[in-house]
């Protein structure tokens, strides 16, 4: 059996396999930095493709720190609904 495809644990979290997606900039958020349907579709395609653990892309912790157009924002609570939806969709698809 290929060890890459076997479950693993990180603390109390069980990952379905050892395939980990590193963070990559997608520029799929809207101009303000909110998660979009395109953002979710991008990550879900990776989860459906077999990724066990997703590391979501680079995000700006401060508005002044944004240096790319359509960069995901995390500097305000108004981004939480989209980020929560993204995490929930990844989990619903079987990824962490």
CSV table of C-alpha atoms in Angstrom, one decimal:
chain,number,residue,atom,x,y,z
A,1,UNK,CA,0.0,0.0,0.0
A,2,UNK,CA,1.2,3.5,-0.9
A,3,UNK,CA,1.8,5.4,2.4
A,4,UNK,CA,0.8,8.7,0.6
A,5,UNK,CA,-2.8,7.5,0.4
A,6,UNK,CA,-3.1,6.3,4.0
A,7,UNK,CA,-4.8,8.4,6.7
A,8,UNK,CA,-2.6,10.5,9.1
A,9,UNK,CA,-3.2,12.4,12.3
A,10,UNK,CA,-2.2,16.0,13.2
A,11,UNK,CA,-3.0,16.2,16.9
A,12,UNK,CA,-6.6,15.2,17.2
A,13,UNK,CA,-7.4,15.8,13.5
A,14,UNK,CA,-7.5,12.9,11.1
A,15,UNK,CA,-6.5,13.6,7.5
A,16,UNK,CA,-7.8,11.2,4.9
A,17,UNK,CA,-4.4,10.9,3.3
A,18,UNK,CA,-1.0,12.6,3.3
A,19,UNK,CA,-1.6,14.8,0.2
A,20,UNK,CA,-1.1,18.4,1.3
A,21,UNK,CA,-1.9,21.4,-0.9
A,22,UNK,CA,0.6,24.2,-0.2
A,23,UNK,CA,-0.6,27.8,-0.2
A,24,UNK,CA,-0.8,29.4,-3.7
A,25,UNK,CA,-2.1,32.7,-4.7
A,26,UNK,CA,-5.2,32.4,-6.8
A,27,UNK,CA,-6.4,36.0,-7.1
A,28,UNK,CA,-10.0,34.6,-7.1
A,29,UNK,CA,-11.3,36.8,-4.3
A,30,UNK,CA,-13.2,40.0,-5.2
A,31,UNK,CA,-11.6,43.4,-5.3
A,32,UNK,CA,-12.2,43.9,-1.6
A,33,UNK,CA,-10.7,40.5,-0.6
A,34,UNK,CA,-13.9,38.4,0.0
A,35,UNK,CA,-14.1,34.7,-0.9
A,36,UNK,CA,-16.1,34.2,-4.1
A,37,UNK,CA,-17.9,31.3,-5.7
A,38,UNK,CA,-14.8,31.0,-8.0
A,39,UNK,CA,-12.6,30.7,-4.9
A,40,UNK,CA,-14.7,27.9,-3.5
A,41,UNK,CA,-14.8,26.1,-6.8
A,42,UNK,CA,-11.0,26.2,-7.1
A,43,UNK,CA,-10.5,24.6,-3.7
A,44,UNK,CA,-13.3,22.1,-4.1
A,45,UNK,CA,-11.7,20.9,-7.4
A,46,UNK,CA,-8.5,20.1,-5.4
A,47,UNK,CA,-10.5,18.4,-2.6
A,48,UNK,CA,-12.4,16.3,-5.2
A,49,UNK,CA,-9.0,15.5,-6.8
A,50,UNK,CA,-7.8,13.9,-3.6
A,51,UNK,CA,-6.1,16.5,-1.5
A,52,UNK,CA,-6.4,15.6,2.2
A,53,UNK,CA,-5.2,18.8,3.7
A,54,UNK,CA,-5.6,22.3,2.1
A,55,UNK,CA,-3.5,25.2,3.1
A,56,UNK,CA,-5.5,28.3,2.0
A,57,UNK,CA,-3.7,30.9,0.0
A,58,UNK,CA,-1.8,34.0,1.2
A,59,UNK,CA,-4.2,36.5,2.8
A,60,UNK,CA,-3.7,40.1,4.0
A,61,UNK,CA,-3.9,40.6,7.8
A,62,UNK,CA,-3.9,44.4,7.3
A,63,UNK,CA,-5.5,46.5,4.5
A,64,UNK,CA,-2.3,48.5,4.1
A,65,UNK,CA,-0.4,45.3,3.6
A,66,UNK,CA,-2.3,44.3,0.5
A,67,UNK,CA,0.1,44.2,-2.4
A,68,UNK,CA,-1.8,42.2,-5.0
A,69,UNK,CA,-5.1,42.8,-6.7
A,70,UNK,CA,-7.9,40.4,-5.6
A,71,UNK,CA,-5.9,39.2,-2.6
A,72,UNK,CA,-7.8,37.4,0.1
A,73,UNK,CA,-8.5,39.6,3.1
A,74,UNK,CA,-8.5,38.6,6.8
A,75,UNK,CA,-8.1,42.1,8.3
A,76,UNK,CA,-11.7,42.6,9.2
A,77,UNK,CA,-14.5,40.5,10.6
A,78,UNK,CA,-16.6,41.2,7.5
A,79,UNK,CA,-14.5,38.5,5.7
A,80,UNK,CA,-15.5,35.8,8.2
A,81,UNK,CA,-18.7,34.7,6.5
A,82,UNK,CA,-16.9,33.9,3.3
A,83,UNK,CA,-13.9,32.3,5.1
A,84,UNK,CA,-16.3,30.2,7.2
A,85,UNK,CA,-18.1,29.1,4.1
A,86,UNK,CA,-14.9,28.1,2.4
A,87,UNK,CA,-13.7,26.0,5.4
A,88,UNK,CA,-17.2,24.4,5.7
A,89,UNK,CA,-17.2,23.5,2.0
A,90,UNK,CA,-13.7,22.0,2.2
A,91,UNK,CA,-14.7,19.9,5.2
A,92,UNK,CA,-18.0,18.9,3.6
A,93,UNK,CA,-15.9,17.6,0.6
A,94,UNK,CA,-13.7,15.5,2.9
A,95,UNK,CA,-10.7,17.7,3.2
A,96,UNK,CA,-9.3,19.5,6.2
